[in-house]
């Protein structure tokens, strides 16, 4: 049996483990934390993206659209809490209309499902507390309980014989005997080396460092840029502000500070995009005024309605001055590291795309096994 180690038990690594174990591969998932899905998978908007934003044909676009369909089917089959809320992207002024139309065209070309451009009157009918010149309506967008989704993949993987090892960090990857040796250290300090045929590096924020531990000059170098997104909770006294997710137009690095809510109905604003030089999760209270300005489509909001909530970190390959950078989902034969499957830069829409990424990884592994 081909043995595969998956590094990282986030939603993506667990989806890979489910797809691989269902195809008969022997799978060991290695996770440094005491529980699964406590990394990026625990600090995000929980939105099932329709596929509006990414360049046509990119991996982000393909895996988002196909992953979305898989996610809705899976959520129904595994009773994963979710809701097809729909979403509105709002053009605040006539000057933004062209950008909204471009988003509509891109979404249509990507296969983002039914999309409609609506005017300000229709917007007000759908969302009486939102103001805008016009909007893009995406009924296929929704929200999901990310932890429950990750656990559903874990359950499927374990049912097919996968083993999940917690509290164990993979320090380095080394080629060994035609496969790979993983040097690991457990929380108590114990070290052991595991040899497998194939490694899937799905270590989220740690994936680039692990990739670099291979130390092969032939492998292309990638740089990790940490990009923090803060969220502010909205005062319960406001009541439910919106019944759909409401976004502004996207900017160069993110989707814009939007109104999102979880399945418990808690409203929040966020996330912004701020490149940071180390892992940190503090929410900066002084950002509240900027969030308020960004949410100008909600005229009722006042500064006192916002309180710091939580922050997440994006594992971007796109630096502050770079243009679009796609997901890296690749098997390393061409780069001189056969049997090393790398998942790098899995930022948004990684939660939506996880199931499709898992299937693609299983296909890559099958091709070299
Ligand atoms: C602010 C923000 C908002 C987002 N919103 C959305 C959204 O609304 N919709 C959407 O589709 N996507 C969204 N995303 C993206 C989505 O959350 C991620 O793409 C997805 O969760 C990534 O999952 P992962 O499994 O790759 O990473 P993680 O969940 O981080 O999993 C990686 C795991 O690897 C472990 N690990 C790391 N290094 C090692 C090591 N050396 N050894 C062992 N284990 C290791 C970590 O502990 C972690 O558990 C958002 C992301 C951010 C930051």
XYZ file of C-alpha atoms and ligand atoms in Angstrom:
422
model
C 0.000 0.000 0.000
C 1.298 3.488 -0.840
C 1.799 5.356 2.423
C 1.059 9.069 2.454
C 1.745 11.559 5.252
C -0.397 14.692 5.325
C 1.184 17.509 7.335
C -1.472 19.725 8.918
C -4.985 18.879 10.118
C -6.714 22.036 8.969
C -9.767 21.808 6.756
C -7.576 21.404 3.665
C -5.285 18.688 5.062
C -8.279 16.772 6.398
C -10.060 17.046 3.033
C -6.908 15.639 1.401
C -6.825 12.822 3.960
C -10.472 11.989 3.215
C -9.937 11.903 -0.564
C -6.695 9.903 -0.283
C -7.949 7.335 2.212
C -11.153 6.813 0.208
C -8.900 5.764 -2.703
C -7.106 3.169 -0.631
C -3.939 5.053 0.270
C -2.541 4.525 3.762
C -2.791 7.988 5.350
C -1.187 9.465 8.458
C -2.105 13.063 9.274
C 0.372 14.870 11.524
C -0.778 17.971 13.402
C 1.235 20.067 15.843
C -1.780 21.264 17.870
C -3.845 19.273 20.378
C -6.991 19.521 18.226
C -7.705 19.622 14.530
C -8.657 22.789 12.614
C -7.324 25.350 15.101
C -5.192 27.284 12.586
C -6.420 29.461 9.705
C -9.466 27.195 9.544
C -10.616 28.575 12.915
C -10.136 32.276 12.097
C -12.015 33.235 8.979
C -15.375 34.526 7.726
C -16.862 31.061 7.243
C -18.245 32.093 3.875
C -18.979 29.621 1.099
C -17.803 31.713 -1.828
C -19.612 31.470 -5.139
C -16.459 32.215 -7.204
C -16.821 35.880 -8.173
C -13.394 37.245 -7.617
C -10.562 35.210 -9.078
C -9.127 35.398 -12.604
C -10.924 33.057 -14.981
C -9.111 29.721 -15.258
C -7.027 30.260 -12.103
C -6.805 27.496 -9.507
C -8.576 29.784 -7.064
C -11.507 30.171 -9.473
C -11.687 26.494 -10.441
C -11.355 25.054 -6.955
C -13.756 27.632 -5.499
C -16.554 26.885 -7.957
C -16.143 23.099 -7.864
C -15.410 23.151 -4.135
C -18.570 25.147 -3.459
C -20.690 22.495 -5.147
C -18.897 19.749 -3.231
C -19.308 21.693 0.004
C -23.076 22.109 -0.317
C -23.468 18.426 -1.206
C -21.236 17.387 1.675
C -22.937 19.665 4.176
C -26.277 18.053 3.297
C -24.867 14.499 3.447
C -22.923 14.936 6.711
C -25.316 17.325 8.478
C -22.684 20.081 8.573
C -24.428 23.287 9.734
C -24.593 25.756 6.858
C -26.948 28.217 5.192
C -27.266 29.451 1.615
C -27.652 33.086 2.686
C -26.922 34.797 -0.619
C -24.765 37.881 -0.825
C -24.877 41.421 -2.160
C -21.813 43.270 -3.457
C -22.679 46.941 -3.204
C -21.459 49.782 -5.440
C -21.632 52.794 -3.142
C -21.665 55.362 -5.975
C -22.225 55.514 -9.742
C -18.414 55.697 -10.114
C -18.178 52.083 -8.904
C -20.725 50.766 -11.392
C -18.131 49.703 -13.977
C -16.231 47.668 -11.379
C -19.471 45.972 -10.340
C -20.238 45.041 -13.944
C -16.696 43.671 -14.347
C -17.256 41.527 -11.227
C -20.534 40.277 -12.691
C -18.777 39.312 -15.949
C -15.974 37.550 -14.113
C -18.364 35.684 -11.844
C -20.429 34.553 -14.832
C -17.291 33.367 -16.671
C -16.088 31.527 -13.564
C -19.374 29.678 -13.097
C -20.363 31.445 -9.879
C -24.009 30.425 -10.374
C -26.934 32.753 -10.953
C -25.962 36.434 -10.678
C -28.110 39.531 -11.055
C -27.280 43.224 -11.192
C -29.894 45.202 -9.265
C -30.512 48.922 -8.771
C -30.550 50.911 -5.529
C -34.329 50.561 -5.140
C -34.203 46.780 -5.360
C -31.208 46.792 -3.002
C -33.220 48.750 -0.449
C -36.123 46.306 -0.812
C -33.792 43.349 -0.115
C -31.798 45.107 2.598
C -33.652 48.139 4.024
C -30.710 49.170 6.236
C -28.135 49.168 3.415
C -27.521 52.082 1.033
C -25.912 51.856 -2.379
C -26.166 52.920 -5.980
C -26.552 49.349 -7.260
C -25.525 45.840 -6.296
C -24.605 42.398 -7.520
C -26.801 39.616 -6.091
C -25.169 36.194 -5.674
C -27.657 33.611 -4.382
C -25.094 30.765 -4.319
C -23.018 32.348 -1.536
C -23.518 30.964 1.964
C -22.007 30.329 5.379
C -20.737 27.136 6.980
C -19.531 25.918 10.355
C -15.861 25.486 9.419
C -15.020 23.281 12.398
C -17.910 20.906 11.697
C -16.828 20.762 8.053
C -13.255 19.873 9.044
C -14.527 17.223 11.465
C -16.640 15.686 8.694
C -13.494 15.215 6.597
C -11.660 13.800 9.597
C -14.498 11.345 10.244
C -14.479 10.198 6.631
C -10.693 9.797 6.613
C -10.674 7.823 9.874
C -13.515 5.606 8.616
C -11.248 4.712 5.677
C -8.362 3.859 7.972
C -6.468 7.164 8.225
C -4.657 7.916 11.474
C -4.515 11.450 12.917
C -1.491 12.135 15.146
C -1.865 15.282 17.277
C 0.617 17.334 19.338
C 3.375 16.524 16.865
C 5.253 19.042 14.751
C 7.022 18.122 11.536
C 10.378 19.878 11.678
C 11.844 18.859 8.348
C 11.289 16.802 5.228
C 14.123 14.757 3.696
C 14.204 12.492 0.646
C 14.803 8.880 1.777
C 14.747 5.493 0.023
C 12.751 6.768 -2.948
C 10.205 8.369 -0.623
C 10.278 10.844 2.243
C 11.432 10.965 5.841
C 9.577 13.321 8.173
C 11.497 14.455 11.220
C 8.985 15.156 13.956
C 8.989 16.385 17.531
C 6.122 15.715 19.927
C 4.896 18.284 22.473
C 6.754 16.487 25.290
C 10.016 16.680 23.310
C 10.113 13.116 21.955
C 11.471 12.885 18.438
C 10.758 10.302 15.816
C 11.248 9.921 12.085
C 8.491 8.595 9.871
C 9.159 7.252 6.359
C 6.449 7.342 3.724
C 6.142 7.192 -0.059
C 4.447 10.566 -0.521
C 4.104 13.720 1.592
C 1.293 16.250 1.292
C 2.435 19.533 2.777
C -0.806 21.172 3.948
C 0.700 23.075 6.865
C -1.095 26.382 6.260
C 1.035 29.180 7.740
C 3.876 26.651 8.179
C 3.793 25.248 4.634
C 6.429 27.490 3.036
C 8.919 26.889 5.886
C 8.377 23.145 5.571
C 8.829 23.353 1.802
C 12.085 25.261 2.359
C 13.305 22.575 4.802
C 13.800 20.317 1.784
C 16.676 22.608 0.867
C 16.861 21.682 -2.812
C 18.154 24.514 -5.018
C 16.067 23.073 -7.883
C 12.806 23.790 -6.073
C 11.274 27.178 -6.827
C 11.514 29.545 -3.848
C 8.317 31.053 -2.519
C 8.010 33.726 0.117
C 5.314 33.690 2.765
C 3.677 37.035 3.491
C 1.499 37.108 6.595
C -1.542 39.286 6.026
C -3.710 39.920 9.069
C -7.448 40.445 8.914
C -9.181 41.957 11.961
C -12.883 41.608 12.752
C -15.093 43.898 14.821
C -18.284 42.607 16.439
C -21.395 44.736 15.957
C -23.474 45.720 18.990
C -26.414 43.345 19.558
C -28.548 46.458 20.203
C -28.483 47.086 16.439
C -30.531 43.944 15.920
C -29.933 41.963 12.736
C -28.539 44.550 10.334
C -28.807 42.450 7.197
C -30.376 39.176 6.154
C -27.757 38.542 3.468
C -23.992 38.928 3.501
C -23.139 42.434 2.285
C -19.781 43.278 0.717
C -18.272 46.389 -0.821
C -16.218 46.051 -4.011
C -12.954 44.127 -3.474
C -9.532 45.793 -3.238
C -6.110 44.529 -4.359
C -5.486 42.218 -1.368
C -8.882 41.315 0.038
C -12.611 41.287 -0.508
C -13.229 44.513 1.405
C -14.591 44.994 4.923
C -17.945 43.222 4.769
C -20.884 42.401 6.997
C -20.836 38.774 7.841
C -22.673 36.708 10.397
C -22.189 33.242 11.735
C -24.773 30.518 12.090
C -25.538 31.843 15.583
C -26.607 35.145 13.989
C -23.744 37.259 15.397
C -22.971 40.184 13.074
C -19.435 41.360 12.504
C -17.466 43.596 10.187
C -14.223 42.516 8.613
C -11.667 41.471 7.723
C -9.241 44.217 6.655
C -5.844 43.463 5.113
C -2.630 44.409 6.924
C 0.721 42.796 6.180
C 2.508 41.897 9.441
C 6.012 40.635 10.170
C 5.130 37.880 12.663
C 2.258 35.651 13.738
C -0.069 37.739 15.905
C -3.791 37.778 16.512
C -4.420 41.047 18.367
C -7.275 43.174 17.053
C -6.219 46.798 16.881
C -9.031 48.896 18.479
C -7.808 52.060 16.766
C -8.843 50.567 13.440
C -12.533 50.987 14.305
C -12.818 54.372 12.567
C -11.370 52.929 9.352
C -13.823 50.024 9.497
C -16.678 52.455 9.964
C -15.550 54.430 6.908
C -15.233 51.230 4.864
C -18.777 50.239 5.840
C -20.316 53.443 4.501
C -23.041 51.309 2.913
C -24.445 50.961 6.481
C -25.476 54.548 7.351
C -26.760 53.654 10.842
C -23.398 52.447 12.118
C -21.605 54.528 14.753
C -18.183 54.025 16.306
C -19.713 52.838 19.585
C -21.362 49.908 17.764
C -17.964 48.327 16.997
C -15.916 46.253 19.425
C -12.749 44.237 18.674
C -13.585 40.578 17.996
C -10.850 38.328 16.538
C -8.170 38.283 13.844
C -7.000 35.761 11.268
C -3.802 35.441 9.248
C -3.674 34.799 5.528
C -0.693 32.760 4.232
C -0.195 34.925 1.164
C 2.351 34.335 -1.591
C 1.319 37.763 -2.886
C 3.466 40.522 -1.384
C 2.115 44.025 -0.702
C 3.225 45.264 -4.141
C 2.428 42.158 -6.163
C -0.494 41.406 -8.438
C -2.642 38.283 -8.226
C -0.854 35.115 -7.087
C -2.638 31.792 -7.430
C -2.796 28.787 -5.093
C 0.151 26.418 -5.464
C -1.128 22.824 -5.718
C 1.744 20.846 -7.189
C 3.541 17.542 -7.149
C 7.305 17.995 -7.145
C 8.611 15.670 -9.888
C 9.362 18.549 -12.282
C 11.180 20.436 -9.504
C 13.326 17.441 -8.547
C 11.313 16.507 -5.450
C 9.089 13.624 -6.602
C 6.444 12.554 -4.153
C 6.259 15.921 -2.409
C 2.842 17.495 -2.932
C 2.877 21.155 -1.912
C -0.132 23.255 -0.977
C 1.166 26.799 -0.620
C -0.624 30.110 -0.270
C -3.983 28.495 0.551
C -5.725 31.674 1.619
C -9.342 32.517 0.739
C -11.246 30.758 -0.819
C -9.464 27.777 0.756
C -12.340 26.861 3.059
C -14.761 26.738 0.137
C -12.241 25.003 -2.099
C -11.038 22.358 0.396
C -13.037 19.425 -0.992
C -11.905 20.102 -4.541
C -8.282 20.613 -3.444
C -8.500 17.218 -1.690
C -9.677 15.556 -4.901
C -6.912 17.198 -6.943
C -4.280 16.151 -4.435
C -5.541 12.553 -4.561
C -5.227 12.642 -8.370
C -1.649 13.990 -8.109
C -0.721 11.247 -5.638
C -2.286 8.552 -7.790
C -0.205 9.743 -10.750
C 3.083 9.119 -8.877
C 2.119 6.143 -6.689
C -9.229 36.449 7.730
C -9.537 35.274 6.844
C -10.821 35.125 6.309
C -11.101 34.044 5.475
N -12.381 33.882 5.030
C -12.665 32.831 4.229
C -13.986 32.615 3.788
O -14.923 33.313 4.187
N -14.223 31.604 2.919
C -13.229 30.791 2.459
O -13.498 29.935 1.627
N -11.957 30.935 2.920
C -11.673 31.919 3.797
N -10.404 32.070 4.278
C -9.392 31.093 3.878
C -9.518 29.783 4.653
O -9.787 30.019 6.015
C -8.200 29.010 4.502
O -7.866 28.910 3.137
C -8.286 27.602 5.057
O -8.832 27.571 6.351
C -6.872 27.015 5.077
O -6.927 25.753 5.667
P -5.563 24.952 5.834
O -5.950 23.583 6.255
O -4.724 25.106 4.612
O -4.774 25.747 6.978
P -4.884 25.598 8.568
O -6.271 25.543 9.019
O -3.994 26.633 9.166
O -4.258 24.168 8.823
C -2.867 23.954 8.780
C -2.525 23.109 9.959
O -1.153 22.772 9.894
C -0.640 22.744 11.205
N 0.808 22.873 11.073
C 1.516 23.946 10.632
N 2.827 23.666 10.598
C 2.949 22.375 11.019
C 4.071 21.513 11.189
N 5.309 21.911 10.899
N 3.843 20.254 11.655
C 2.580 19.826 11.950
N 1.498 20.611 11.808
C 1.669 21.871 11.335
C -1.319 23.910 11.882
O -1.322 23.771 13.287
C -2.711 23.840 11.282
O -3.612 23.085 12.082
C -10.091 33.120 5.142
C -8.808 33.248 5.701
C -8.539 34.312 6.543
C -7.191 34.418 7.175
